[in-house]
Amino acid sequence: MNKKKAIIIIIPFMLTIYSVFMLNFLSQDRESSEAENRALQQKPTWDNVVSKDYGQVYEKYYTDQFVFRDNILKLYTEQQLNINKSKVNGYYIDEDGWVLEEPIIDIDENHMNYLSNIINSYSENLANKNKEVYNVSAPHKVNSLLKKLPGYVNPDHSIQNKNRLLSSLNEDNINVIDLTDEINNKFTQEEREDFYFKTDHHWNSKGAYEGFKIIVDKISKNNNLDIEIKDEDYKKTYIPNKKFLGSYNLNLYGLLDKNEKVPYVEKKESEEKKYYINDGNKFREAHYREIFATYANEEELTHAGAYTMDHLNYKIVNSKPIIDKKILIYRDSYHSDMSWMISDVFRGVEVVDPRHIDKVNLTSEQVAENTDADIVLFMFNDLSFKDMINQLDSETKIKLDYIK
């Protein structure tokens, strides 16, 4: 090869390398990846030099912050989907378009004891103040649609984790409601499919409605009340002409079909209610749509936008309740589909998200300590409950690799 040809080959190659280097150097680092649902590695510091892991951290940093990273990963994901792989980016996808995540691994005994001790400690303190306490285990999509998983996947740990937690709770102080068992026993898997989105990890409003009826029935019986939620009092509609971006689909770069119906279950004749949001200093009165169906008019919906946004702390006051009691709910996003239903029943509803309550200068313990609620309910899904319960411990928040 003569010198002229070598130059013709080398110059474009070097320009490409230099351009990529400069783009990486000039581009702003991102804190997190929405598609991967995780924090991205930040630039290493002097502490990494001292701890002798600078090279390892820098390699991770360069990989995470690479300027064309998302484009490359999206292209790779699209190729995997095009060849109909059954597992893509950690998600199982069946021939009907159902997406499920990997069932959670076994929780070790020490961590399980830690989790049950947190709930038991809360419930004991609350029971000493004559509060009625409930722990509600909501059926995660994986644990409700187990037959959708490939035959080689063992989901046993996922159900066993839930059962181990519930069996370790002190029933002298806390009432246990296992919605997973209740709903799985009442409905076939084919019927339960109607309760979930194909490309999201949440249930939908139909599934939440069935859970809501069970919760109200249990509370009613514990209070010697004869209250029945009647289907004829509720209407089931769909938010029309919208695309739906499910959480799993988001993690797969929105490459899956977005033509999923978004159901909405609500009372035909709703009572007069007032809504309040904690803005960090005090509760301010808010409009209904600031909490519920906030982005229902957008062309593309997410679960939170269609149902309940992830507000840290909000209250609903019902002037004509069925049960003249106040209820405090510690929730994860599985409660988002039924918040307004719960407010149909109780005089006052306060909802707290333990993951973020510190952003309004409160701890979960302080909320429990100062509440004037008659009933306190912990409601977490049965797959990722351990992260939510960790967040109840303000002193020792154990950070996990996932957030649900």
mmCIF file of C-alpha atoms in Angstrom:
data_model
loop_
_atom_site.group_PDB
_atom_site.id
_atom_site.type_symbol
_atom_site.label_atom_id
_atom_site.label_comp_id
_atom_site.label_asym_id
_atom_site.label_seq_id
_atom_site.Cartn_x
_atom_site.Cartn_y
_atom_site.Cartn_z
ATOM 1 C CA MET A 1 0.000 0.000 0.000
ATOM 2 C CA ASN A 2 1.474 3.377 -0.996
ATOM 3 C CA LYS A 3 1.676 6.364 1.316
ATOM 4 C CA LYS A 4 -1.215 8.224 -0.347
ATOM 5 C CA LYS A 5 -3.631 5.322 0.120
ATOM 6 C CA ALA A 6 -2.568 4.901 3.737
ATOM 7 C CA ILE A 7 -3.303 8.559 4.430
ATOM 8 C CA ILE A 8 -6.730 8.278 2.765
ATOM 9 C CA ILE A 9 -7.585 5.380 5.093
ATOM 10 C CA ILE A 10 -6.023 6.725 8.302
ATOM 11 C CA ILE A 11 -7.354 10.311 8.229
ATOM 12 C CA PRO A 12 -11.108 9.421 8.242
ATOM 13 C CA PHE A 13 -10.413 6.794 10.907
ATOM 14 C CA MET A 14 -8.578 9.254 13.135
ATOM 15 C CA LEU A 15 -11.209 11.948 12.557
ATOM 16 C CA THR A 16 -13.929 9.542 13.636
ATOM 17 C CA ILE A 17 -12.084 8.613 16.823
ATOM 18 C CA TYR A 18 -11.303 12.238 17.591
ATOM 19 C CA SER A 19 -14.926 13.308 16.949
ATOM 20 C CA VAL A 20 -16.301 10.642 19.262
ATOM 21 C CA PHE A 21 -13.750 11.619 21.910
ATOM 22 C CA MET A 22 -14.719 15.294 21.676
ATOM 23 C CA LEU A 23 -18.441 14.520 21.766
ATOM 24 C CA ASN A 24 -17.926 12.443 24.903
ATOM 25 C CA PHE A 25 -15.780 15.167 26.436
ATOM 26 C CA LEU A 26 -18.260 17.966 25.693
ATOM 27 C CA SER A 27 -21.537 16.152 26.362
ATOM 28 C CA GLN A 28 -23.190 16.607 29.749
ATOM 29 C CA ASP A 29 -23.206 13.579 32.037
ATOM 30 C CA ARG A 30 -26.591 12.064 32.768
ATOM 31 C CA GLU A 31 -27.624 11.037 36.254
ATOM 32 C CA SER A 32 -29.884 8.159 35.246
ATOM 33 C CA SER A 33 -31.191 6.103 32.358
ATOM 34 C CA GLU A 34 -34.959 6.151 32.019
ATOM 35 C CA ALA A 35 -34.966 3.129 29.726
ATOM 36 C CA GLU A 36 -32.798 1.045 32.055
ATOM 37 C CA ASN A 37 -34.468 2.367 35.219
ATOM 38 C CA ARG A 38 -31.145 2.827 37.018
ATOM 39 C CA ALA A 39 -28.609 5.427 38.058
ATOM 40 C CA LEU A 40 -25.643 5.919 35.735
ATOM 41 C CA GLN A 41 -22.055 5.945 36.955
ATOM 42 C CA GLN A 42 -20.740 9.436 37.610
ATOM 43 C CA LYS A 43 -17.176 10.679 37.105
ATOM 44 C CA PRO A 44 -14.737 9.113 39.594
ATOM 45 C CA THR A 45 -13.318 11.333 42.340
ATOM 46 C CA TRP A 46 -10.204 11.516 44.502
ATOM 47 C CA ASP A 47 -11.867 9.075 46.889
ATOM 48 C CA ASN A 48 -11.659 6.452 44.134
ATOM 49 C CA VAL A 49 -7.936 7.085 43.863
ATOM 50 C CA VAL A 50 -7.591 6.522 47.617
ATOM 51 C CA SER A 51 -9.695 3.357 47.498
ATOM 52 C CA LYS A 52 -7.694 2.122 44.477
ATOM 53 C CA ASP A 53 -10.733 1.537 42.269
ATOM 54 C CA TYR A 54 -10.340 4.590 40.033
ATOM 55 C CA GLY A 55 -9.710 2.539 36.875
ATOM 56 C CA GLN A 56 -12.685 0.273 37.470
ATOM 57 C CA VAL A 57 -15.016 3.187 38.215
ATOM 58 C CA TYR A 58 -13.762 5.188 35.229
ATOM 59 C CA GLU A 59 -14.375 2.255 32.889
ATOM 60 C CA LYS A 60 -17.961 1.990 34.182
ATOM 61 C CA TYR A 61 -18.338 5.769 33.919
ATOM 62 C CA TYR A 62 -17.125 5.837 30.304
ATOM 63 C CA THR A 63 -19.466 2.973 29.358
ATOM 64 C CA ASP A 64 -22.488 4.570 31.050
ATOM 65 C CA GLN A 65 -21.873 8.064 29.693
ATOM 66 C CA PHE A 66 -20.861 7.091 26.145
ATOM 67 C CA VAL A 67 -22.480 9.630 23.844
ATOM 68 C CA PHE A 68 -24.216 7.161 21.501
ATOM 69 C CA ARG A 69 -25.002 4.618 24.189
ATOM 70 C CA ASP A 70 -28.816 4.768 24.063
ATOM 71 C CA ASN A 71 -28.852 4.639 20.270
ATOM 72 C CA ILE A 72 -26.647 1.547 20.236
ATOM 73 C CA LEU A 73 -28.678 -0.192 22.957
ATOM 74 C CA LYS A 74 -31.940 0.652 21.205
ATOM 75 C CA LEU A 75 -30.637 -0.781 17.926
ATOM 76 C CA TYR A 76 -29.472 -3.923 19.712
ATOM 77 C CA THR A 77 -32.853 -4.282 21.469
ATOM 78 C CA GLU A 78 -34.702 -3.854 18.173
ATOM 79 C CA GLN A 79 -32.624 -6.602 16.585
ATOM 80 C CA GLN A 80 -33.401 -8.947 19.479
ATOM 81 C CA LEU A 81 -37.119 -8.262 19.115
ATOM 82 C CA ASN A 82 -37.007 -8.743 15.343
ATOM 83 C CA ILE A 83 -35.664 -12.283 15.704
ATOM 84 C CA ASN A 84 -38.404 -13.051 18.281
ATOM 85 C CA LYS A 85 -36.135 -13.825 21.197
ATOM 86 C CA SER A 86 -38.127 -14.926 24.228
ATOM 87 C CA LYS A 87 -35.911 -12.930 26.601
ATOM 88 C CA VAL A 88 -34.801 -9.410 25.735
ATOM 89 C CA ASN A 89 -32.918 -7.100 28.116
ATOM 90 C CA GLY A 90 -33.969 -9.280 31.045
ATOM 91 C CA TYR A 91 -37.668 -9.414 30.101
ATOM 92 C CA TYR A 92 -39.625 -12.466 28.989
ATOM 93 C CA ILE A 93 -41.880 -11.787 25.991
ATOM 94 C CA ASP A 94 -44.418 -14.377 24.853
ATOM 95 C CA GLU A 95 -45.952 -14.785 21.408
ATOM 96 C CA ASP A 96 -49.032 -12.774 22.432
ATOM 97 C CA GLY A 97 -46.966 -9.741 23.439
ATOM 98 C CA TRP A 98 -47.101 -10.239 27.211
ATOM 99 C CA VAL A 99 -43.976 -8.996 28.976
ATOM 100 C CA LEU A 100 -42.869 -10.214 32.410
ATOM 101 C CA GLU A 101 -39.750 -9.590 34.429
ATOM 102 C CA GLU A 102 -37.552 -12.108 36.183
ATOM 103 C CA PRO A 103 -39.134 -13.447 39.408
ATOM 104 C CA ILE A 104 -37.280 -12.144 42.441
ATOM 105 C CA ILE A 105 -34.662 -14.323 44.094
ATOM 106 C CA ASP A 106 -34.940 -15.724 47.604
ATOM 107 C CA ILE A 107 -34.707 -13.160 50.404
ATOM 108 C CA ASP A 108 -32.263 -14.396 53.037
ATOM 109 C CA GLU A 109 -33.484 -15.053 56.571
ATOM 110 C CA ASN A 110 -31.729 -12.082 58.174
ATOM 111 C CA HIS A 111 -33.193 -9.617 55.709
ATOM 112 C CA MET A 112 -36.646 -11.166 56.002
ATOM 113 C CA ASN A 113 -36.491 -10.804 59.800
ATOM 114 C CA TYR A 114 -35.426 -7.193 59.351
ATOM 115 C CA LEU A 115 -38.429 -6.517 57.080
ATOM 116 C CA SER A 116 -40.987 -8.183 59.342
ATOM 117 C CA ASN A 117 -39.535 -6.397 62.388
ATOM 118 C CA ILE A 118 -40.127 -3.025 60.716
ATOM 119 C CA ILE A 119 -43.801 -3.754 60.025
ATOM 120 C CA ASN A 120 -44.264 -5.348 63.444
ATOM 121 C CA SER A 121 -42.649 -2.344 65.155
ATOM 122 C CA TYR A 122 -44.927 0.090 63.335
ATOM 123 C CA SER A 123 -48.006 -1.998 64.065
ATOM 124 C CA GLU A 124 -47.180 -2.370 67.764
ATOM 125 C CA ASN A 125 -46.729 1.378 68.199
ATOM 126 C CA LEU A 126 -49.909 2.088 66.283
ATOM 127 C CA ALA A 127 -51.912 -0.570 68.120
ATOM 128 C CA ASN A 128 -50.824 0.998 71.433
ATOM 129 C CA LYS A 129 -52.547 4.158 70.193
ATOM 130 C CA ASN A 130 -55.703 2.177 69.403
ATOM 131 C CA LYS A 131 -55.114 2.271 65.658
ATOM 132 C CA GLU A 132 -56.447 -0.533 63.485
ATOM 133 C CA VAL A 133 -53.559 -1.811 61.330
ATOM 134 C CA TYR A 134 -53.593 -3.767 58.047
ATOM 135 C CA ASN A 135 -50.887 -5.152 55.805
ATOM 136 C CA VAL A 136 -52.140 -5.642 52.247
ATOM 137 C CA SER A 137 -50.112 -7.734 49.812
ATOM 138 C CA ALA A 138 -51.065 -6.739 46.252
ATOM 139 C CA PRO A 139 -50.585 -9.269 43.432
ATOM 140 C CA HIS A 140 -47.702 -8.245 41.195
ATOM 141 C CA LYS A 141 -48.177 -9.154 37.554
ATOM 142 C CA VAL A 142 -45.453 -11.833 37.738
ATOM 143 C CA ASN A 143 -47.065 -13.596 40.703
ATOM 144 C CA SER A 144 -50.544 -13.400 39.202
ATOM 145 C CA LEU A 145 -49.666 -14.565 35.682
ATOM 146 C CA LEU A 146 -47.081 -17.244 36.464
ATOM 147 C CA LYS A 147 -48.118 -19.409 33.507
ATOM 148 C CA LYS A 148 -46.958 -16.657 31.159
ATOM 149 C CA LEU A 149 -43.364 -17.354 32.186
ATOM 150 C CA PRO A 150 -41.337 -19.889 30.170
ATOM 151 C CA GLY A 151 -41.398 -23.412 31.582
ATOM 152 C CA TYR A 152 -37.714 -23.308 32.496
ATOM 153 C CA VAL A 153 -38.189 -20.326 34.849
ATOM 154 C CA ASN A 154 -38.702 -21.234 38.508
ATOM 155 C CA PRO A 155 -40.998 -18.647 40.161
ATOM 156 C CA ASP A 156 -41.233 -20.415 43.539
ATOM 157 C CA HIS A 157 -39.074 -17.945 45.477
ATOM 158 C CA SER A 158 -41.301 -15.068 44.446
ATOM 159 C CA ILE A 159 -44.433 -16.515 46.062
ATOM 160 C CA GLN A 160 -42.496 -17.978 48.978
ATOM 161 C CA ASN A 161 -41.006 -14.594 49.855
ATOM 162 C CA LYS A 162 -44.480 -13.116 50.147
ATOM 163 C CA ASN A 163 -45.751 -16.034 52.234
ATOM 164 C CA ARG A 164 -42.732 -15.880 54.566
ATOM 165 C CA LEU A 165 -43.253 -12.185 55.215
ATOM 166 C CA LEU A 166 -46.983 -12.478 55.876
ATOM 167 C CA SER A 167 -46.550 -15.465 58.194
ATOM 168 C CA SER A 168 -43.976 -13.543 60.263
ATOM 169 C CA LEU A 169 -46.252 -10.582 60.992
ATOM 170 C CA ASN A 170 -47.714 -10.296 64.489
ATOM 171 C CA GLU A 171 -51.417 -10.837 63.973
ATOM 172 C CA ASP A 172 -52.144 -9.598 67.508
ATOM 173 C CA ASN A 173 -51.500 -6.104 66.191
ATOM 174 C CA ILE A 174 -51.942 -6.370 62.440
ATOM 175 C CA ASN A 175 -54.601 -7.709 60.090
ATOM 176 C CA VAL A 176 -53.132 -9.459 57.049
ATOM 177 C CA ILE A 177 -54.885 -9.233 53.673
ATOM 178 C CA ASP A 178 -53.342 -11.451 51.002
ATOM 179 C CA LEU A 179 -54.864 -10.110 47.787
ATOM 180 C CA THR A 180 -52.686 -12.447 45.727
ATOM 181 C CA ASP A 181 -54.274 -15.573 47.181
ATOM 182 C CA GLU A 182 -57.751 -14.042 47.243
ATOM 183 C CA ILE A 183 -57.701 -12.951 43.597
ATOM 184 C CA ASN A 184 -55.801 -15.985 42.280
ATOM 185 C CA ASN A 185 -58.348 -18.287 43.939
ATOM 186 C CA LYS A 186 -61.364 -16.315 42.727
ATOM 187 C CA PHE A 187 -60.331 -15.833 39.087
ATOM 188 C CA THR A 188 -58.687 -18.025 36.472
ATOM 189 C CA GLN A 189 -55.409 -16.848 34.940
ATOM 190 C CA GLU A 190 -57.255 -16.052 31.710
ATOM 191 C CA GLU A 191 -59.656 -13.837 33.684
ATOM 192 C CA ARG A 192 -56.781 -12.226 35.572
ATOM 193 C CA GLU A 193 -55.115 -11.209 32.320
ATOM 194 C CA ASP A 194 -57.868 -8.596 32.025
ATOM 195 C CA PHE A 195 -56.532 -7.008 35.230
ATOM 196 C CA TYR A 196 -53.067 -6.199 33.855
ATOM 197 C CA PHE A 197 -51.308 -4.323 31.090
ATOM 198 C CA LYS A 198 -49.280 -6.397 28.653
ATOM 199 C CA THR A 199 -46.256 -4.086 28.633
ATOM 200 C CA ASP A 200 -46.346 -2.645 32.161
ATOM 201 C CA HIS A 201 -45.607 -4.179 35.558
ATOM 202 C CA HIS A 202 -48.746 -2.766 37.219
ATOM 203 C CA TRP A 203 -52.267 -4.017 37.320
ATOM 204 C CA ASN A 204 -54.907 -1.738 35.818
ATOM 205 C CA SER A 205 -58.013 -0.164 37.295
ATOM 206 C CA LYS A 206 -60.041 -3.370 36.815
ATOM 207 C CA GLY A 207 -57.595 -5.386 38.896
ATOM 208 C CA ALA A 208 -57.372 -2.643 41.510
ATOM 209 C CA TYR A 209 -61.175 -2.579 41.738
ATOM 210 C CA GLU A 210 -61.266 -6.288 42.637
ATOM 211 C CA GLY A 211 -58.603 -5.682 45.291
ATOM 212 C CA PHE A 212 -60.498 -2.656 46.588
ATOM 213 C CA LYS A 213 -63.645 -4.724 47.155
ATOM 214 C CA ILE A 214 -61.716 -7.316 49.179
ATOM 215 C CA ILE A 215 -60.024 -4.648 51.325
ATOM 216 C CA VAL A 216 -63.310 -2.899 52.134
ATOM 217 C CA ASP A 217 -64.960 -6.234 52.911
ATOM 218 C CA LYS A 218 -62.197 -7.170 55.400
ATOM 219 C CA ILE A 219 -62.259 -3.782 57.124
ATOM 220 C CA SER A 220 -66.059 -3.838 57.220
ATOM 221 C CA LYS A 221 -66.174 -7.242 58.909
ATOM 222 C CA ASN A 222 -63.479 -6.282 61.425
ATOM 223 C CA ASN A 223 -65.624 -3.316 62.439
ATOM 224 C CA ASN A 224 -68.864 -5.341 62.551
ATOM 225 C CA LEU A 225 -70.253 -3.358 59.651
ATOM 226 C CA ASP A 226 -72.431 -4.680 56.844
ATOM 227 C CA ILE A 227 -70.895 -2.896 53.870
ATOM 228 C CA GLU A 228 -70.818 -4.307 50.365
ATOM 229 C CA ILE A 229 -69.287 -2.655 47.320
ATOM 230 C CA LYS A 230 -71.806 -3.285 44.549
ATOM 231 C CA ASP A 231 -70.685 -3.581 40.939
ATOM 232 C CA GLU A 232 -73.817 -1.771 39.745
ATOM 233 C CA ASP A 233 -72.669 1.359 41.607
ATOM 234 C CA TYR A 234 -69.466 1.552 39.553
ATOM 235 C CA LYS A 235 -68.852 2.174 35.866
ATOM 236 C CA LYS A 236 -66.009 0.777 33.791
ATOM 237 C CA THR A 237 -64.838 2.910 30.898
ATOM 238 C CA TYR A 238 -61.701 3.303 28.787
ATOM 239 C CA ILE A 239 -59.603 6.376 28.152
ATOM 240 C CA PRO A 240 -60.181 6.647 24.373
ATOM 241 C CA ASN A 241 -57.771 7.053 21.463
ATOM 242 C CA LYS A 242 -54.535 6.993 23.447
ATOM 243 C CA LYS A 243 -51.227 5.199 23.128
ATOM 244 C CA PHE A 244 -49.960 3.534 26.292
ATOM 245 C CA LEU A 245 -46.251 3.419 27.169
ATOM 246 C CA GLY A 246 -45.880 0.657 29.746
ATOM 247 C CA SER A 247 -42.957 0.534 32.170
ATOM 248 C CA TYR A 248 -41.516 -2.588 30.534
ATOM 249 C CA ASN A 249 -41.975 -1.045 27.102
ATOM 250 C CA LEU A 250 -40.156 2.086 28.306
ATOM 251 C CA ASN A 251 -37.226 -0.106 29.361
ATOM 252 C CA LEU A 252 -37.324 -1.640 25.889
ATOM 253 C CA TYR A 253 -37.054 1.820 24.292
ATOM 254 C CA GLY A 254 -40.773 1.977 23.418
ATOM 255 C CA LEU A 255 -40.345 -0.576 20.630
ATOM 256 C CA LEU A 256 -43.364 -2.712 21.569
ATOM 257 C CA ASP A 257 -46.970 -2.166 20.518
ATOM 258 C CA LYS A 258 -48.538 0.778 22.374
ATOM 259 C CA ASN A 259 -52.131 -0.028 21.440
ATOM 260 C CA GLU A 260 -53.246 -1.073 24.909
ATOM 261 C CA LYS A 261 -56.596 -0.026 26.343
ATOM 262 C CA VAL A 262 -56.471 1.940 29.596
ATOM 263 C CA PRO A 263 -59.509 1.040 31.749
ATOM 264 C CA TYR A 264 -60.938 3.337 34.405
ATOM 265 C CA VAL A 265 -63.290 2.179 37.177
ATOM 266 C CA GLU A 266 -65.116 4.830 39.181
ATOM 267 C CA LYS A 267 -68.339 5.348 41.055
ATOM 268 C CA LYS A 268 -71.305 6.395 38.936
ATOM 269 C CA GLU A 269 -72.383 9.012 41.469
ATOM 270 C CA SER A 270 -69.400 10.331 43.385
ATOM 271 C CA GLU A 271 -69.629 12.168 46.691
ATOM 272 C CA GLU A 272 -68.378 15.709 47.172
ATOM 273 C CA LYS A 273 -64.691 15.578 48.069
ATOM 274 C CA LYS A 274 -61.813 17.922 48.742
ATOM 275 C CA TYR A 275 -58.198 17.218 47.822
ATOM 276 C CA TYR A 276 -54.961 18.362 49.465
ATOM 277 C CA ILE A 277 -51.291 17.973 48.516
ATOM 278 C CA ASN A 278 -48.336 18.400 50.875
ATOM 279 C CA ASP A 279 -46.099 20.984 49.198
ATOM 280 C CA GLY A 280 -43.280 20.614 51.734
ATOM 281 C CA ASN A 281 -44.552 23.235 54.171
ATOM 282 C CA LYS A 282 -48.229 22.474 54.531
ATOM 283 C CA PHE A 283 -51.175 20.837 52.834
ATOM 284 C CA ARG A 284 -52.676 23.037 50.134
ATOM 285 C CA GLU A 285 -56.046 22.463 48.539
ATOM 286 C CA ALA A 286 -55.714 20.933 45.084
ATOM 287 C CA HIS A 287 -57.842 20.099 42.076
ATOM 288 C CA TYR A 288 -58.850 16.479 41.495
ATOM 289 C CA ARG A 289 -56.773 16.319 38.306
ATOM 290 C CA GLU A 290 -53.599 17.332 40.143
ATOM 291 C CA ILE A 291 -53.705 13.890 41.765
ATOM 292 C CA PHE A 292 -55.784 11.656 39.502
ATOM 293 C CA ALA A 293 -55.615 11.175 35.711
ATOM 294 C CA THR A 294 -53.300 14.187 35.549
ATOM 295 C CA TYR A 295 -52.047 13.419 32.046
ATOM 296 C CA ALA A 296 -55.090 11.575 30.715
ATOM 297 C CA ASN A 297 -55.393 14.099 27.886
ATOM 298 C CA GLU A 298 -51.882 13.460 26.583
ATOM 299 C CA GLU A 299 -51.550 11.534 23.328
ATOM 300 C CA GLU A 300 -49.336 8.943 25.026
ATOM 301 C CA LEU A 301 -50.165 7.706 28.524
ATOM 302 C CA THR A 302 -48.109 6.148 31.273
ATOM 303 C CA HIS A 303 -49.523 4.267 34.249
ATOM 304 C CA ALA A 304 -48.926 7.206 36.613
ATOM 305 C CA GLY A 305 -50.271 9.758 34.141
ATOM 306 C CA ALA A 306 -53.450 7.762 33.587
ATOM 307 C CA TYR A 307 -54.149 6.975 37.254
ATOM 308 C CA THR A 308 -52.316 8.618 40.175
ATOM 309 C CA MET A 309 -49.086 10.577 40.030
ATOM 310 C CA ASP A 310 -46.335 9.716 42.510
ATOM 311 C CA HIS A 311 -47.220 12.438 44.982
ATOM 312 C CA LEU A 312 -45.292 12.137 48.212
ATOM 313 C CA ASN A 313 -48.181 12.871 50.517
ATOM 314 C CA TYR A 314 -51.794 13.818 49.820
ATOM 315 C CA LYS A 315 -55.201 13.772 51.506
ATOM 316 C CA ILE A 316 -58.802 13.358 50.382
ATOM 317 C CA VAL A 317 -61.790 14.396 52.496
ATOM 318 C CA ASN A 318 -65.204 12.869 51.764
ATOM 319 C CA SER A 319 -68.240 14.781 53.094
ATOM 320 C CA LYS A 320 -70.547 11.744 52.805
ATOM 321 C CA PRO A 321 -68.499 8.627 53.657
ATOM 322 C CA ILE A 322 -69.757 5.071 53.929
ATOM 323 C CA ILE A 323 -67.416 4.450 56.886
ATOM 324 C CA ASP A 324 -67.002 7.403 59.233
ATOM 325 C CA LYS A 325 -63.310 6.789 59.831
ATOM 326 C CA LYS A 326 -59.988 8.156 58.613
ATOM 327 C CA ILE A 327 -57.413 5.906 56.986
ATOM 328 C CA LEU A 328 -53.657 6.408 56.481
ATOM 329 C CA ILE A 329 -52.097 4.395 53.640
ATOM 330 C CA TYR A 330 -48.410 3.682 53.068
ATOM 331 C CA ARG A 331 -48.313 2.819 49.400
ATOM 332 C CA ASP A 332 -46.347 1.805 46.373
ATOM 333 C CA SER A 333 -47.547 2.372 42.813
ATOM 334 C CA TYR A 334 -49.990 -0.574 42.979
ATOM 335 C CA HIS A 335 -52.221 1.641 45.078
ATOM 336 C CA SER A 336 -52.321 4.246 42.298
ATOM 337 C CA ASP A 337 -55.234 2.552 40.545
ATOM 338 C CA MET A 338 -57.550 2.570 43.563
ATOM 339 C CA SER A 339 -56.881 5.787 45.533
ATOM 340 C CA TRP A 340 -60.121 7.426 44.427
ATOM 341 C CA MET A 341 -62.067 4.221 45.166
ATOM 342 C CA ILE A 342 -60.790 4.143 48.757
ATOM 343 C CA SER A 343 -61.891 7.771 49.118
ATOM 344 C CA ASP A 344 -65.440 6.721 48.171
ATOM 345 C CA VAL A 345 -65.623 4.816 51.455
ATOM 346 C CA PHE A 346 -63.770 6.716 54.199
ATOM 347 C CA ARG A 347 -64.246 10.188 55.671
ATOM 348 C CA GLY A 348 -60.568 10.977 55.280
ATOM 349 C CA VAL A 349 -57.774 9.317 53.313
ATOM 350 C CA GLU A 350 -54.093 10.214 53.686
ATOM 351 C CA VAL A 351 -51.609 8.590 51.308
ATOM 352 C CA VAL A 352 -47.844 8.443 51.907
ATOM 353 C CA ASP A 353 -45.128 7.203 49.553
ATOM 354 C CA PRO A 354 -42.269 6.005 51.824
ATOM 355 C CA ARG A 355 -39.728 6.306 48.998
ATOM 356 C CA HIS A 356 -39.935 10.065 48.842
ATOM 357 C CA ILE A 357 -41.634 11.358 52.007
ATOM 358 C CA ASP A 358 -38.326 12.855 53.214
ATOM 359 C CA LYS A 359 -38.581 15.375 50.353
ATOM 360 C CA VAL A 360 -41.338 17.135 52.315
ATOM 361 C CA ASN A 361 -39.229 17.196 55.498
ATOM 362 C CA LEU A 362 -40.985 14.235 57.081
ATOM 363 C CA THR A 363 -40.164 10.633 57.889
ATOM 364 C CA SER A 364 -42.575 7.715 57.659
ATOM 365 C CA GLU A 365 -42.262 7.302 61.426
ATOM 366 C CA GLN A 366 -43.264 10.928 62.033
ATOM 367 C CA VAL A 367 -46.356 10.489 59.886
ATOM 368 C CA ALA A 368 -47.361 7.417 61.903
ATOM 369 C CA GLU A 369 -46.575 9.147 65.193
ATOM 370 C CA ASN A 370 -48.746 12.185 64.450
ATOM 371 C CA THR A 371 -51.598 10.691 62.455
ATOM 372 C CA ASP A 372 -55.181 11.130 63.583
ATOM 373 C CA ALA A 373 -56.294 8.247 61.364
ATOM 374 C CA ASP A 374 -58.352 5.440 62.861
ATOM 375 C CA ILE A 375 -56.921 2.876 60.430
ATOM 376 C CA VAL A 376 -53.374 2.493 59.084
ATOM 377 C CA LEU A 377 -52.830 0.328 56.018
ATOM 378 C CA PHE A 378 -49.536 -0.790 54.466
ATOM 379 C CA MET A 379 -50.065 -1.761 50.822
ATOM 380 C CA PHE A 380 -47.118 -3.030 48.794
ATOM 381 C CA ASN A 381 -46.951 -5.424 45.851
ATOM 382 C CA ASP A 382 -45.749 -8.932 46.605
ATOM 383 C CA LEU A 383 -42.723 -8.938 44.287
ATOM 384 C CA SER A 384 -40.760 -5.846 45.320
ATOM 385 C CA PHE A 385 -42.138 -5.280 48.809
ATOM 386 C CA LYS A 386 -38.697 -5.446 50.394
ATOM 387 C CA ASP A 387 -37.573 -2.160 48.867
ATOM 388 C CA MET A 388 -40.732 -0.403 50.056
ATOM 389 C CA ILE A 389 -40.426 -1.753 53.588
ATOM 390 C CA ASN A 390 -36.768 -0.718 53.655
ATOM 391 C CA GLN A 391 -37.916 2.828 52.986
ATOM 392 C CA LEU A 392 -40.056 2.767 56.140
ATOM 393 C CA ASP A 393 -36.860 2.603 58.181
ATOM 394 C CA SER A 394 -35.614 6.185 58.092
ATOM 395 C CA GLU A 395 -32.438 5.351 59.985
ATOM 396 C CA THR A 396 -31.305 2.501 57.760
ATOM 397 C CA LYS A 397 -32.641 2.748 54.209
ATOM 398 C CA ILE A 398 -31.100 -0.235 52.447
ATOM 399 C CA LYS A 399 -30.751 0.697 48.774
ATOM 400 C CA LEU A 400 -31.505 -2.067 46.314
ATOM 401 C CA ASP A 401 -30.712 -2.443 42.625
ATOM 402 C CA TYR A 402 -34.292 -1.921 41.521
ATOM 403 C CA ILE A 403 -37.115 0.506 42.235
ATOM 404 C CA LYS A 404 -40.764 -0.415 41.684
#
